Short mmCIF file of C-alpha atoms in Angstrom, two decimals:
data_model
loop_
_atom_site.label_atom_id
_atom_site.label_comp_id
_atom_site.label_asym_id
_atom_site.label_seq_id
_atom_site.Cartn_x
_atom_site.Cartn_y
_atom_site.Cartn_z
CA MET A 1 196.44 293.50 173.07
CA LYS A 2 197.92 296.78 171.93
CA ASN A 3 200.49 298.24 174.31
CA VAL A 4 198.62 301.11 175.95
CA ASN A 5 200.14 303.75 178.16
CA LEU A 6 198.63 302.53 181.43
CA LYS A 7 201.27 304.37 183.48
CA LYS A 8 200.12 307.63 181.92
CA LEU A 9 196.50 306.76 182.55
CA ILE A 10 197.21 305.86 186.17
CA ALA A 11 199.34 308.93 186.78
CA THR A 12 197.02 311.50 185.24
CA LEU A 13 193.55 310.37 186.24
CA GLY A 14 191.79 309.37 189.42
CA ALA A 15 188.56 307.43 189.75
CA SER A 16 186.35 310.51 189.98
CA ALA A 17 187.94 312.05 186.90
CA LEU A 18 187.47 308.86 184.93
CA ILE A 19 183.86 308.52 185.94
CA SER A 20 183.04 312.11 185.03
CA THR A 21 184.83 312.14 181.67
CA GLY A 22 182.47 312.09 178.71
CA LEU A 23 183.44 309.70 175.94
CA VAL A 24 181.89 309.41 172.51
CA VAL A 25 182.65 306.88 169.79
CA ALA A 26 181.54 307.21 166.21
CA VAL A 27 180.00 304.04 164.82
CA ALA A 28 180.69 303.86 161.12
CA ALA A 29 177.97 302.86 158.73
CA PRO A 30 178.62 299.64 156.79
CA ALA A 31 180.51 300.27 153.58
CA GLN A 32 180.31 298.43 150.30
CA ALA A 33 183.34 296.35 149.36
CA ALA A 34 185.23 298.03 146.52
CA ASP A 35 188.44 297.60 144.61
CA PRO A 36 191.41 298.96 146.55
CA VAL A 37 193.34 302.06 145.58
CA CYS A 38 196.95 301.16 144.75
CA VAL A 39 200.12 303.24 144.64
CA THR A 40 203.61 302.17 143.51
CA ASP A 41 206.55 303.67 145.38
CA ALA A 42 208.88 305.12 142.76
CA LYS A 43 212.00 304.37 144.81
CA SER A 44 211.36 300.92 146.27
CA GLY A 45 208.85 299.56 143.76
CA VAL A 46 206.55 298.42 146.58
CA ILE A 47 202.88 298.41 145.53
CA THR A 48 200.64 299.47 148.43
CA CYS A 49 196.89 299.00 148.12
CA ASP A 50 194.27 300.36 150.53
CA GLY A 51 190.75 299.07 150.54
CA ALA A 52 187.75 298.19 152.69
CA LEU A 53 186.10 294.89 153.51
CA SER A 54 182.38 294.45 152.92
CA ASN A 55 181.59 295.73 156.43
CA GLY A 56 183.70 298.85 155.97
CA ALA A 57 186.75 297.73 157.95
CA LYS A 58 189.97 298.99 156.34
CA TYR A 59 192.74 296.77 154.99
CA ARG A 60 196.10 297.23 153.29
CA THR A 61 198.35 295.03 151.17
CA MET A 62 202.00 295.61 150.26
CA VAL A 63 203.82 293.74 147.50
CA PRO A 64 207.55 294.26 146.84
CA SER A 65 209.15 294.31 143.39
CA ASN A 66 210.95 291.03 144.22
CA TYR A 67 207.77 289.29 145.38
CA GLY A 68 208.26 285.52 145.42
CA GLY A 69 204.73 284.21 145.98
CA THR A 70 204.62 283.87 149.80
CA PHE A 71 202.07 286.14 151.45
CA PHE A 72 201.72 286.93 155.17
CA PHE A 73 198.33 288.04 156.54
CA TRP A 74 198.58 289.85 159.89
CA GLN A 75 195.90 289.61 162.60
CA HIS A 76 196.31 292.21 165.34
CA GLY A 77 195.32 291.83 169.00
CA VAL A 78 192.44 293.19 171.03
CA ARG A 79 191.62 296.91 170.99
CA PRO A 80 189.31 298.71 173.44
CA SER A 81 186.29 300.16 171.65
CA TYR A 82 186.29 303.55 173.35
CA PRO A 83 188.96 306.22 173.88
CA TYR A 84 190.63 307.21 177.12
CA PRO A 85 193.69 309.33 177.94
CA GLY A 86 196.68 307.86 176.13
CA TYR A 87 194.58 305.71 173.77
CA VAL A 88 192.75 306.54 170.55
CA VAL A 89 190.42 303.99 168.96
CA PRO A 90 191.84 302.82 165.60
CA THR A 91 190.04 303.92 162.45
CA GLY A 92 192.14 301.95 160.01
CA VAL A 93 195.21 299.76 159.68
CA GLU A 94 197.67 300.47 162.50
CA GLN A 95 200.09 297.57 162.15
CA MET A 96 201.21 295.81 158.97
CA SER A 97 203.41 293.09 160.47
CA PRO A 98 205.02 292.06 163.79
CA THR A 99 206.35 295.00 165.78
CA SER A 100 208.04 295.50 169.13
CA VAL A 101 207.23 298.80 170.77
CA ASN A 102 209.78 298.34 173.56
CA HIS A 103 212.58 297.64 171.08
CA LYS A 104 211.37 300.19 168.49
CA VAL A 105 211.25 297.41 165.91
CA SER A 106 209.21 297.15 162.72
CA THR A 107 209.46 294.13 160.44
CA VAL A 108 207.76 295.73 157.43
CA LYS A 109 210.95 296.65 155.56
CA PRO A 110 212.89 293.40 156.20
CA MET A 111 209.87 291.27 155.24
CA LEU A 112 209.43 293.18 152.00
CA GLN A 113 213.16 292.93 151.31
CA LEU A 114 212.88 289.14 151.58
CA GLY A 115 210.23 289.19 148.86
CA TYR A 116 207.21 288.49 151.06
CA GLY A 117 203.85 290.09 150.41
CA ILE A 118 202.17 291.42 153.56
CA ALA A 119 198.61 292.35 154.43
CA ALA A 120 196.71 293.55 157.49
CA TYR A 121 193.29 294.91 158.41
CA ASP A 122 191.43 296.68 161.18
CA CYS A 123 189.47 294.01 163.02
CA SER A 124 186.45 296.19 163.72
CA SER A 125 182.84 295.21 163.22
CA LYS A 126 179.80 297.48 163.44
CA GLY A 127 182.31 300.27 163.93
CA LEU A 128 183.53 298.82 167.24
CA HIS A 129 186.38 296.69 168.53
CA GLY A 130 186.41 294.43 171.60
CA TRP A 131 186.28 290.67 171.85
CA ASN A 132 184.62 290.38 168.43
CA THR A 133 186.64 287.30 167.56
CA ALA A 134 183.85 285.42 165.76
CA ASP A 135 183.39 288.39 163.42
CA CYS A 136 187.15 288.64 162.93
CA VAL A 137 187.35 285.02 161.74
CA GLU A 138 185.03 285.88 158.86
CA MET A 139 186.69 289.24 158.17
CA TYR A 140 190.08 287.55 158.06
CA LYS A 141 188.72 284.99 155.59
CA GLU A 142 187.43 287.83 153.40
CA LEU A 143 190.81 289.59 153.51
CA ILE A 144 192.63 286.48 152.32
CA THR A 145 190.00 285.63 149.71
CA ILE A 146 189.89 289.05 148.04
CA THR A 147 193.69 289.34 148.12
CA LYS A 148 194.08 285.97 146.43
CA ALA A 149 191.64 287.11 143.75
CA ARG A 150 193.95 290.03 142.89
CA ILE A 151 197.41 288.63 143.53
CA SER A 152 199.04 285.33 142.58
CA ILE A 153 199.88 283.63 145.91
CA THR A 154 201.67 280.29 146.12
CA LYS A 155 201.99 280.04 149.91
CA THR A 156 199.83 281.73 152.55
CA VAL A 157 200.83 282.40 156.16
CA ALA A 158 198.14 283.27 158.69
CA TYR A 159 199.83 284.92 161.63
CA GLY A 160 199.15 287.39 164.42
CA SER A 161 199.60 288.34 168.05
CA SER A 162 197.82 288.37 171.40
CA MET A 163 194.04 288.03 170.85
CA ALA A 164 194.92 286.69 167.39
CA GLY A 165 195.43 283.28 169.02
CA ALA A 166 191.68 283.17 169.67
CA ILE A 167 190.99 284.07 166.03
CA LEU A 168 193.59 282.13 164.07
CA THR A 169 193.03 278.87 165.96
CA PRO A 170 189.32 278.54 165.07
CA PHE A 171 189.97 280.15 161.67
CA ILE A 172 192.36 277.46 160.42
CA GLU A 173 190.03 274.74 161.69
CA LYS A 174 187.04 276.25 159.87
CA TYR A 175 188.94 277.20 156.70
CA PRO A 176 191.85 274.73 156.45
CA ASN A 177 192.50 275.42 152.77
CA LEU A 178 193.05 279.16 153.16
CA ALA A 179 196.50 279.01 154.78
CA ASP A 180 199.62 276.86 154.56
CA ALA A 181 201.06 277.75 157.98
CA VAL A 182 199.88 279.47 161.16
CA GLY A 183 201.94 281.69 163.46
CA ILE A 184 200.83 282.85 166.92
CA LEU A 185 202.93 285.49 168.69
CA ALA A 186 202.42 285.97 172.45
CA GLY A 187 198.92 284.70 171.84
CA ILE A 188 195.88 283.63 173.80
CA THR A 189 195.06 279.93 173.61
CA PRO A 190 191.28 279.54 173.49
CA SER A 191 189.40 280.01 175.62
CA VAL A 192 190.42 283.41 176.96
CA ASN A 193 188.32 282.47 179.99
CA ASN A 194 191.32 280.55 181.38
CA GLU A 195 193.39 283.70 181.74
CA LEU A 196 190.44 285.93 182.57
CA LYS A 197 189.64 283.83 185.62
CA SER A 198 193.17 284.41 186.92
CA GLY A 199 192.88 288.15 186.33
CA CYS A 200 189.51 288.18 188.08
CA ASP A 201 190.98 286.20 190.98
CA MET A 202 193.66 288.83 191.40
CA LEU A 203 191.16 291.68 191.35
CA TYR A 204 189.06 289.85 193.93
CA ILE A 205 192.11 289.45 196.19
CA PHE A 206 192.80 293.18 195.79
CA SER A 207 189.29 293.90 197.05
CA VAL A 208 189.90 291.70 200.10
CA PHE A 209 193.29 293.01 201.21
CA PHE A 210 193.67 296.51 199.76
CA ASP A 211 190.43 298.30 198.84
CA PRO A 212 186.99 296.81 199.54
CA THR A 213 185.37 299.23 197.06
CA ILE A 214 187.11 297.51 194.13
CA LYS A 215 184.46 295.59 192.18
CA GLY A 216 186.82 293.82 189.80
CA CYS A 217 185.13 291.59 187.25
CA THR A 218 181.71 292.16 188.78
CA VAL A 219 181.79 295.72 187.38
CA MET A 220 181.79 294.38 183.81
CA GLY A 221 178.81 293.73 181.61
CA THR A 222 177.07 297.00 180.82
CA LYS A 223 177.35 297.66 177.09
CA GLY A 224 178.64 300.79 175.43
CA VAL A 225 180.11 303.91 176.98
CA PRO A 226 178.49 303.41 180.43
CA GLY A 227 180.14 300.01 180.76
CA HIS A 228 183.47 301.39 179.55
CA MET A 229 183.30 304.21 182.10
CA ALA A 230 182.43 301.85 184.95
CA VAL A 231 185.45 299.70 184.13
CA LEU A 232 187.77 302.70 183.87
CA GLY A 233 186.56 303.99 187.23
CA ASP A 234 187.29 300.69 188.92
CA PHE A 235 190.67 300.39 187.23
CA ALA A 236 191.61 303.82 188.55
CA LYS A 237 191.30 302.44 192.09
CA VAL A 238 193.84 299.76 191.23
CA GLY A 239 195.96 302.47 189.63
CA ALA A 240 195.98 304.43 192.88
CA LEU A 241 197.35 301.37 194.70
CA LEU A 242 200.03 300.80 192.08
CA THR A 243 201.07 304.44 192.26
CA LYS A 244 201.46 304.23 196.04
CA TRP A 245 203.38 300.94 195.86
CA SER A 246 205.74 302.36 193.26
CA VAL A 247 207.00 304.62 196.05
CA ASP A 248 206.91 302.42 199.17
CA TYR A 249 206.98 298.94 197.50
CA GLY A 250 204.01 297.90 199.63
CA ALA A 251 205.82 298.25 202.93
CA ASN A 252 202.75 299.47 204.86
CA PRO A 253 200.75 296.85 206.77
CA ILE A 254 197.54 295.33 205.42
CA ALA A 255 194.56 297.49 206.39
CA TYR A 256 191.79 295.09 205.34
CA PRO A 257 189.91 293.04 206.32
CA ALA A 258 189.38 293.35 210.08
CA PRO A 259 190.89 289.96 211.08
CA LEU A 260 194.27 290.99 209.62
CA VAL A 261 194.41 294.53 210.97
CA GLY A 262 197.33 294.70 213.36
CA SER A 263 198.87 291.51 212.03
CA GLY A 264 201.88 293.42 210.74
CA ILE A 265 201.75 291.63 207.39
CA PRO A 266 202.98 294.12 204.77
CA GLN A 267 200.88 294.83 201.71
CA ARG A 268 203.69 293.57 199.49
CA SER A 269 203.23 290.07 200.93
CA ALA A 270 199.54 290.08 200.02
CA LEU A 271 200.46 291.45 196.57
CA LEU A 272 202.96 288.64 196.08
CA LEU A 273 200.34 286.13 197.22
CA ALA A 274 197.84 287.53 194.72
CA GLY A 275 200.41 287.39 191.91
CA LEU A 276 201.40 283.80 192.66
CA ILE A 277 197.76 282.71 192.83
CA ALA A 278 197.11 284.36 189.46
CA GLY A 279 200.28 282.91 187.95
CA LEU A 280 202.07 286.17 187.10
CA PRO A 281 205.72 285.84 186.08
CA THR A 282 208.12 286.51 188.96
CA LYS A 283 210.44 288.28 186.54
CA SER A 284 209.57 291.63 185.01
CA ALA A 285 211.02 294.28 182.73
CA HIS A 286 213.48 295.39 185.44
CA MET A 287 213.39 292.68 188.10
CA ASP A 288 215.19 289.40 187.42
CA GLY A 289 213.92 287.59 190.53
CA ILE A 290 217.51 286.99 191.65
CA SER A 291 219.45 290.20 192.29
CA THR A 292 219.59 291.55 195.85
CA ASN A 293 221.17 294.39 197.77
CA ALA A 294 221.69 295.15 201.44
CA THR A 295 218.92 297.71 201.77
CA LEU A 296 215.52 297.44 200.07
CA ILE A 297 215.93 294.09 198.25
CA PRO A 298 217.75 291.89 200.79
CA GLU A 299 216.35 288.58 199.50
CA GLN A 300 215.41 287.12 196.12
CA SER A 301 211.71 286.77 196.92
CA ILE A 302 211.59 290.53 197.58
CA ASN A 303 212.97 291.03 194.06
CA ALA A 304 210.14 288.81 192.81
CA THR A 305 207.63 290.87 194.81
CA VAL A 306 208.68 294.02 192.98
CA ALA A 307 208.48 292.03 189.72
CA ILE A 308 204.87 291.16 190.56
CA LEU A 309 204.24 294.85 191.26
CA GLU A 310 205.71 295.84 187.91
CA ASN A 311 203.78 293.14 186.06
CA THR A 312 200.46 293.84 187.77
CA GLN A 313 199.41 296.90 185.79
CA GLU A 314 199.39 295.14 182.43
CA LEU A 315 197.75 291.94 183.64
CA LEU A 316 194.98 293.87 185.37
CA GLY A 317 194.67 296.18 182.38
CA THR A 318 194.01 293.04 180.35
CA ALA A 319 191.53 291.80 182.95
CA TYR A 320 189.58 295.07 182.83
CA PHE A 321 189.66 295.90 179.11
CA GLY A 322 189.60 292.31 177.88
CA GLY A 323 187.01 291.35 180.49
CA GLN A 324 184.72 294.21 179.49
CA GLY A 325 185.08 293.20 175.84
CA VAL A 326 184.17 289.61 176.72
CA SER A 327 181.26 290.69 178.92
CA GLU A 328 179.72 292.62 176.03
CA ILE A 329 179.56 289.32 174.18
CA VAL A 330 178.55 286.92 176.99
CA GLY A 331 176.83 289.27 179.44
CA ALA A 332 177.56 290.26 183.03
CA GLY A 333 178.46 287.65 185.62
CA PHE A 334 180.98 285.49 183.74
CA TYR A 335 183.19 285.25 186.87
CA ASP A 336 182.40 282.97 189.80
CA ASN A 337 184.74 281.99 192.65
CA THR A 338 182.32 280.25 195.00
CA LYS A 339 184.19 276.96 194.55
CA THR A 340 187.72 278.32 194.17
CA ASP A 341 190.33 276.93 196.55
CA PHE A 342 192.89 279.73 196.49
CA GLY A 343 195.35 277.72 198.56
CA ALA A 344 195.35 274.99 195.92
CA LEU A 345 196.48 277.55 193.32
CA LEU A 346 199.79 277.94 195.21
CA SER A 347 202.43 275.32 194.53
CA ASP A 348 204.65 273.90 197.25
CA ALA A 349 207.62 275.20 195.29
CA ASP A 350 206.21 278.73 195.39
CA LEU A 351 205.49 278.51 199.11
CA GLY A 352 209.08 277.47 199.72
CA ARG A 353 210.88 279.80 197.36
CA PHE A 354 208.86 282.90 198.26
CA ASN A 355 208.32 282.17 201.95
CA LEU A 356 210.20 285.24 203.15
CA GLY A 357 208.49 287.54 200.66
CA LEU A 358 205.17 286.15 201.89
CA SER A 359 206.22 286.93 205.50
CA GLY A 360 206.47 283.31 206.60
CA ASP A 361 204.13 280.39 207.27
CA ASP A 362 201.96 282.14 209.85
CA ALA A 363 201.28 285.07 207.53
CA ILE A 364 200.56 282.74 204.61
CA ASN A 365 198.11 280.72 206.67
CA ALA A 366 196.41 283.87 207.96
CA MET A 367 195.98 285.32 204.48
CA LEU A 368 194.68 282.06 203.01
CA ALA A 369 192.28 281.60 205.95
CA THR A 370 190.99 285.11 205.36
CA LEU A 371 190.44 284.39 201.67
CA ALA A 372 188.66 281.16 202.50
CA ALA A 373 186.25 282.92 204.87
CA TYR A 374 185.63 286.06 202.80
CA PRO A 375 182.32 286.47 200.91
CA ARG A 376 182.59 285.09 197.40
CA VAL A 377 181.42 286.21 193.96
CA THR A 378 178.51 284.27 192.50
CA GLY A 379 178.37 284.32 188.73
CA VAL A 380 175.50 284.03 186.26
CA PRO A 381 175.38 280.47 184.85
CA ASP A 382 174.46 281.54 181.31
CA ALA A 383 177.28 284.09 181.11
CA MET A 384 179.76 281.64 182.64
CA ALA A 385 178.84 278.97 180.08
CA LYS A 386 179.15 281.42 177.19
CA ALA A 387 182.54 282.64 178.40
CA ALA A 388 183.85 279.09 178.70
CA ALA A 389 182.69 278.34 175.14
CA LEU A 390 184.26 281.42 173.53
CA ASP A 391 186.33 280.72 170.41
CA LYS A 392 185.84 277.00 170.83
CA SER A 393 188.65 275.12 169.12
CA LYS A 394 189.54 271.49 168.55
CA PHE A 395 193.32 272.00 168.09
CA ASP A 396 193.23 269.46 165.28
CA THR A 397 194.71 271.43 162.39
CA THR A 398 197.25 269.49 160.34
CA LYS A 399 198.88 272.72 159.15
CA PRO A 400 202.25 273.68 160.67
CA VAL A 401 201.78 275.96 163.70
CA VAL A 402 204.70 278.04 164.99
CA LEU A 403 204.35 279.72 168.40
CA LEU A 404 206.61 282.40 169.88
CA SER A 405 206.26 283.83 173.38
CA ASN A 406 208.31 285.55 176.05
CA GLU A 407 209.41 283.75 179.19
CA ALA A 408 207.92 286.54 181.33
CA ASP A 409 205.05 288.05 179.32
CA ARG A 410 203.10 290.07 181.86
CA LEU A 411 199.94 290.50 179.78
CA VAL A 412 199.15 287.31 177.87
CA LEU A 413 200.65 284.92 180.38
CA PRO A 414 203.33 282.63 178.89
CA GLY A 415 201.41 279.55 180.06
CA ASN A 416 199.12 280.04 177.07
CA THR A 417 201.82 278.55 174.82
CA PRO A 418 202.28 275.21 176.64
CA LEU A 419 198.48 275.02 176.90
CA TYR A 420 198.26 275.17 173.09
CA VAL A 421 201.03 272.60 172.71
CA ASN A 422 199.44 270.24 175.25
CA LYS A 423 196.00 270.46 173.64
CA ALA A 424 197.40 269.95 170.14
CA ARG A 425 199.58 267.05 171.32
CA ALA A 426 196.61 265.30 172.95
CA VAL A 427 194.72 265.45 169.63
CA TYR A 428 197.79 264.28 167.70
CA GLU A 429 198.41 261.33 170.03
CA SER A 430 194.77 260.29 169.84
CA SER A 431 194.90 260.44 166.04
CA LEU A 432 198.18 258.52 165.99
CA ALA A 433 196.76 255.80 168.25
CA ALA A 434 193.74 255.41 165.96
CA TRP A 435 196.03 255.27 162.92
CA GLN A 436 198.27 252.65 164.54
CA LYS A 437 195.21 250.51 165.26
CA LYS A 438 194.19 250.66 161.61
CA TYR A 439 197.75 250.00 160.47
CA ALA A 440 198.01 246.91 162.67
CA ALA A 441 194.76 245.59 161.21
CA ALA A 442 195.72 246.21 157.57
CA THR A 443 195.95 243.00 155.53
CA THR A 444 196.78 244.14 152.02
CA SER A 445 199.64 246.14 150.50
CA SER A 446 197.20 248.70 149.12
CA GLU A 447 195.77 249.29 152.60
CA VAL A 448 199.26 249.66 154.05
CA SER A 449 200.31 252.04 151.27
CA ALA A 450 197.24 254.23 151.77
CA LEU A 451 197.72 254.30 155.53
CA LEU A 452 201.38 255.27 155.27
CA LYS A 453 200.34 258.34 153.28
CA SER A 454 197.85 259.38 155.96
CA LYS A 455 199.98 258.85 159.06
CA PRO A 456 199.48 261.78 161.48
CA VAL A 457 202.43 264.16 161.77
CA TRP A 458 203.30 266.27 164.81
CA ASN A 459 203.24 269.74 163.28
CA THR A 460 203.46 272.25 166.13
CA VAL A 461 206.56 273.96 167.51
CA ALA A 462 206.94 276.40 170.40
CA MET A 463 209.73 278.96 170.50
CA TYR A 464 210.56 280.99 173.61
CA ALA A 465 212.49 284.21 174.12
CA LEU A 466 214.30 283.96 177.47
CA THR A 467 215.54 286.67 179.81
CA PRO A 468 219.18 287.31 180.69
CA GLU A 469 220.07 285.67 184.00
CA ILE A 470 220.74 288.95 185.83
CA TYR A 471 219.60 292.41 184.75
CA THR A 472 218.17 294.30 187.77
CA LYS A 473 219.79 297.70 188.35
CA PHE A 474 219.78 299.62 191.64
CA THR A 475 219.94 303.34 192.37
CA ALA A 476 222.38 304.92 194.81
CA THR A 477 219.76 304.57 197.57
CA GLY A 478 219.47 300.83 197.00
CA ALA A 479 216.07 301.04 195.34
CA PRO A 480 215.47 299.03 192.16
CA ASP A 481 215.84 301.33 189.17
CA LEU A 482 212.59 300.94 187.30
CA THR A 483 213.63 303.67 184.86
CA ALA A 484 216.70 301.78 183.64
CA PRO A 485 216.63 300.05 180.25
CA MET A 486 214.41 296.98 180.37
CA ALA A 487 215.78 293.47 179.94
CA THR A 488 216.96 292.87 176.39
CA SER A 489 214.80 289.78 175.96
CA GLY A 490 212.08 287.66 177.47
CA VAL A 491 209.88 290.33 179.10
CA GLY A 492 206.93 292.49 178.14
CA HIS A 493 204.08 291.77 175.77
CA GLU A 494 204.76 291.46 172.04
CA SER A 495 208.25 292.68 172.86
CA PHE A 496 210.94 290.87 170.90
CA THR A 497 214.18 291.76 169.20
CA LYS A 498 214.24 292.19 165.44
CA GLU A 499 216.30 289.00 165.11
CA GLN A 500 213.78 287.03 167.18
CA LEU A 501 210.82 288.28 165.16
CA MET A 502 212.48 287.67 161.82
CA THR A 503 213.53 284.16 162.86
CA TRP A 504 209.88 283.43 163.63
CA VAL A 505 208.92 284.83 160.20
CA ARG A 506 211.53 282.70 158.43
CA VAL A 507 210.45 279.53 160.24
CA LEU A 508 206.86 280.29 159.21
CA ALA A 509 207.84 280.81 155.58
CA SER A 510 209.81 277.55 155.56
CA SER A 511 206.94 275.67 157.19
CA ALA A 512 204.44 277.02 154.67
CA LYS A 513 206.69 275.89 151.82
CA THR A 514 207.26 272.34 153.10
CA GLY A 515 204.00 271.76 154.97
CA ARG A 516 205.97 270.74 158.05
CA VAL A 517 207.53 272.54 160.98
CA PRO A 518 211.33 272.14 160.96
CA SER A 519 212.89 269.12 162.61
CA GLN A 520 214.42 269.76 166.00
CA THR A 521 217.89 269.67 164.45
CA VAL A 522 217.01 272.29 161.85
CA LEU A 523 215.08 274.37 164.36
CA THR A 524 218.02 274.38 166.76
CA SER A 525 220.26 275.61 163.97
CA TYR A 526 217.87 278.55 163.51
CA LEU A 527 217.50 279.33 167.21
CA SER A 528 221.13 278.96 168.22
CA LYS A 529 222.09 281.89 166.02
CA VAL A 530 219.73 284.32 167.79
CA PRO A 531 220.50 285.63 171.28
CA TYR A 532 218.13 284.39 174.01
CA LEU A 533 215.97 282.12 171.85
CA ASN A 534 215.62 278.85 173.72
CA THR A 535 217.11 275.72 172.15
CA ASP A 536 215.97 273.20 174.79
CA PRO A 537 212.96 271.32 173.34
CA ASP A 538 211.81 270.34 176.84
CA TYR A 539 211.64 273.89 178.19
CA GLN A 540 208.30 275.39 179.05
CA PRO A 541 207.21 278.26 181.31
CA GLU A 542 204.82 277.88 184.22
CA GLU A 543 201.44 276.63 183.09
CA LEU A 544 198.21 278.59 183.48
CA LYS A 545 196.31 278.08 186.72
CA TYR A 546 193.16 277.24 184.77
CA GLN A 547 193.23 274.94 181.74
CA ASP A 548 189.68 274.22 180.67
#
C-alpha cells in the first residue's frame, strides 16, 4: 500500500468533518491501446516511452543506453479509489521502481546505470483502484507482452511491493513463461484475508474497550463514494483515540464495557492486548522494545506498548482502506468472529514477556473474559467464502522467487513472508516426495536420466532487514521521542535503505539469469556486505495469527 499521511488525516479531520466532506472521482472512459510516445534524454541517453494499456491505464518504460537485455516490470501496491486530505488518487504512473519514502530513496537511476530496463503502470481498471487484483494480473500480462513486442528482452523480472504479492503470485502461476524471476517486497501472501482478519479483530477489540460506536469491518461493503465516506468516518474515531494516546500513552483507565469500569486497568494494557492478539510487531519506528527509563518507560513491555501504539495507525489504515477495497469485490460481511478464541491468539511467551504491560494476570483474565462474553460479529457466508478465495494461489511456481521484508513492518505484517515460504516449501516437498517415488521405481537408464533432469529444485529465498538492537530516544522529560529519526533499518512499510533495495534487485537479476536463487553461501556473501540484512537462514519473524 502507498504510504499515506495518516497522521495528517488524523490531526486535521474529525469524524463529522469526514462524513460531511463531499468527494468526487472521475471515472475515465476506456481508451484504445496505442503505440507509446518515446523521448530520448540528450544527456543520459535513456529512452522513456509513455503509453496506455487497452483499458486506458497508463504505463511507462525506460531503457538506458547501456541496456543489457534484463528488464524489470514493477507492480505497485494498493491505492484507495477516492481522495481524502493528504491523498490524491493516481492518474498515471507514480512509481517506476522500488522506493523508500522514509529513507528518501529512489532506485531508478542506479537500476538504469546497471543497464536494466524498467517498466511500470497504473494498476487501475474502470478508472478505479482498490483490490482489483484479478484485473491487475491481466493488465500486468499486457504490459509485459506489449513491451516485449517493442524491445528485445533476454531476461524478465516480475517484481513489486505490498499488494503486489497478491498479484504476482497468481500471475506467475497463470503465465509461467512471461517471467524468469519473481520478486516480492514487503508483500501480501494470498489470501489477504489472513491479515484482514487480524486487522478486523483489532478494530473489534477497540469497539469493546475504547469506543462502542466504532463499527470496524462491519462498516465496509457499500460501493463507491458512500462506502468510502463511511469507512473514513469510522477511521476518524480510531484517529481520535490515537491522538489522545499520543499525549497520555493510554494511561487513563478503561471506560468500557461496564464490567471493567473501576477495574483500574489502563487503556494502554488493552491496547497492548489488542496488538498482541492481532500480531503487530512490538518494535516500531522509534520504539525498540528494550530501552527503558526511570519515568514513563520503566519496563521493556511498556516500551513495546508504545511501539504497538505507533504501529497501530498504519495497520488499522490498512484494515480500513484495504478492507473497503476487498468488500467492494466480495460484498459486505466478510468478517466473522463468532468462533474466535481471542485467548488462543496470545502465546504463552507473550503473556510472560508482556505481563507487566498487560497489568498482570488478573487484568489479563478480566480482559479476556470480557472479550469472551461480548456480543460477536456474524458475517455473511457468501462474502466470507469469496474473501477466503481471493487471489487463490498454489505456490507451485518453479521460477526463482526472492522475498524481502522488514522485521517490524507495521502495515503488511512480516509474517506474510514466512507464510509464503511455508506454503511454497510444502508444495516443493510434496513434489520431491513424488519424484523420489518415481526415481526409486525407475528400471532403465533412460528413465533415470529423464528423472534426473526433472528433479524438483527449492527455488525460494527470503531476505529480512533487521532493526538495530537499541534505538529508542527519550526527551528531557523522560517521554519517548517520537519525532527523532526513525530506526535506520527493519521498520516501516516498504522502507529500506538503498543498499538493501539494490541488493534485492541484484539477487533478482542473478536469479533470472541462472534460473535459480543463489545458494546459501553465495547469498550470505551478498547479505553480509549490507548493514542489517539478515544472514541467518533459520531466522523468521513471528508468523501471522491466521494462515488459511
